[in-house]
């Protein structure tokens, strides 16, 4: 199958979604997504998490060992259809909000959803 670059653009998010599609994930099924944002201070991470909570978002918070300069992680867990537009738009919103607290995006993931055979 040829890659549809209008649905799966030639960048990191497009490549991940294309791989998910090729692995049989039904990208039309909504699911909980996990967006990671990392911070230099616990205080900044907690303030960011509180802001998301006040906005009605589900979040998790933990120390992060993957980056010594950014040792705190907040994950936002929105429920959405994993389209390129949804993912990229949500990452942009997170980045704008996280910058105020010294944070930056650190990727996203989700559990694969396969369509049930009829």
C-alpha positions as semicolon CSV with decimal commas, in nm:
position;residue;x (nm);y (nm);z (nm)
1;X;0,000;0,000;0,000
2;X;0,131;0,344;-0,091
3;X;0,159;0,604;0,186
4;X;-0,099;0,884;0,163
5;X;0,107;1,190;0,259
6;X;-0,206;1,400;0,310
7;X;-0,307;1,163;0,592
8;X;0,047;1,063;0,702
9;X;0,280;1,362;0,640
10;X;0,656;1,318;0,606
11;X;0,752;1,398;0,967
12;X;0,781;1,212;1,297
13;X;0,408;1,207;1,379
14;X;0,314;1,112;1,025
15;X;0,570;0,832;1,028
16;X;0,448;0,691;1,359
17;X;0,086;0,700;1,244
18;X;0,179;0,538;0,911
19;X;0,357;0,259;1,100
20;X;0,056;0,210;1,327
21;X;-0,170;0,190;1,022
22;X;0,059;-0,062;0,853
23;X;0,063;-0,273;1,172
24;X;-0,318;-0,306;1,157
25;X;-0,419;-0,037;1,406
26;X;-0,765;0,100;1,324
27;X;-0,689;0,472;1,347
28;X;-1,059;0,558;1,338
29;X;-1,115;0,409;1,686
30;X;-1,087;0,673;1,961
31;X;-0,862;0,584;2,252
32;X;-0,678;0,729;2,548
33;X;-0,354;0,886;2,435
34;X;-0,044;0,952;2,646
35;X;0,139;1,281;2,580
36;X;0,459;1,332;2,780
37;X;0,592;1,671;2,885
38;X;0,916;1,700;3,085
39;X;1,031;1,978;3,320
40;X;1,344;2,101;3,496
41;X;1,169;2,142;3,831
42;X;0,910;1,957;4,032
43;X;0,735;2,287;4,104
44;X;0,699;2,371;3,734
45;X;0,570;2,023;3,654
46;X;0,313;2,040;3,933
47;X;0,194;2,385;3,825
48;X;0,154;2,259;3,467
49;X;-0,030;1,946;3,585
50;X;-0,261;2,161;3,798
51;X;-0,336;2,381;3,498
52;X;-0,430;2,073;3,293
53;X;-0,643;1,935;3,577
54;X;-0,831;2,265;3,605
55;X;-0,897;2,236;3,231
56;X;-1,060;1,896;3,286
57;X;-0,768;1,686;3,163
58;X;-0,665;1,352;3,306
59;X;-0,296;1,369;3,405
60;X;-0,022;1,169;3,574
61;X;0,297;1,298;3,735
62;X;0,627;1,125;3,816
63;X;1,003;1,167;3,832
64;X;1,166;1,112;3,492
65;X;1,504;0,940;3,453
66;X;1,540;0,988;3,077
67;X;1,686;1,341;3,095
68;X;1,901;1,467;3,383
69;X;1,821;1,831;3,298
70;X;1,445;1,768;3,283
71;X;1,383;1,514;3,561
72;X;1,005;1,560;3,606
73;X;0,732;1,429;3,379
74;X;0,366;1,507;3,339
75;X;0,156;1,293;3,109
76;X;-0,173;1,420;2,971
77;X;-0,424;1,149;2,879
78;X;-0,687;1,288;2,641
79;X;-0,938;1,057;2,475
80;X;-0,926;1,116;2,099
81;X;-0,913;0,970;1,751
82;X;-0,539;0,947;1,667
83;X;-0,534;1,161;1,354
84;X;-0,235;1,365;1,249
85;X;-0,432;1,685;1,301
86;X;-0,553;1,588;1,650
87;X;-0,209;1,478;1,768
88;X;-0,016;1,769;1,621
89;X;-0,272;2,022;1,745
90;X;-0,270;1,880;2,097
91;X;0,112;1,874;2,105
92;X;0,115;2,241;2,002
93;X;-0,128;2,331;2,283
94;X;0,082;2,142;2,537
95;X;0,403;2,304;2,416
96;X;0,258;2,655;2,449
97;X;0,138;2,588;2,804
98;X;0,450;2,396;2,914
99;X;0,689;2,669;2,800
100;X;0,556;2,893;3,078
101;X;0,693;2,640;3,330
102;X;1,018;2,548;3,151
103;X;0,877;2,226;3,005
104;X;0,891;2,066;2,663
105;X;0,709;1,788;2,483
106;X;0,869;1,444;2,497
107;X;0,651;1,232;2,270
108;X;0,323;1,047;2,271
109;X;0,189;0,695;2,255
110;X;-0,124;0,486;2,283
111;X;-0,247;0,129;2,288
112;X;-0,319;-0,020;1,947
113;X;-0,685;-0,073;1,859
114;X;-0,767;-0,333;1,599
115;X;-1,105;-0,350;1,435
116;X;-1,310;-0,655;1,525
117;X;-1,372;-0,890;1,232
118;X;-1,733;-0,899;1,118
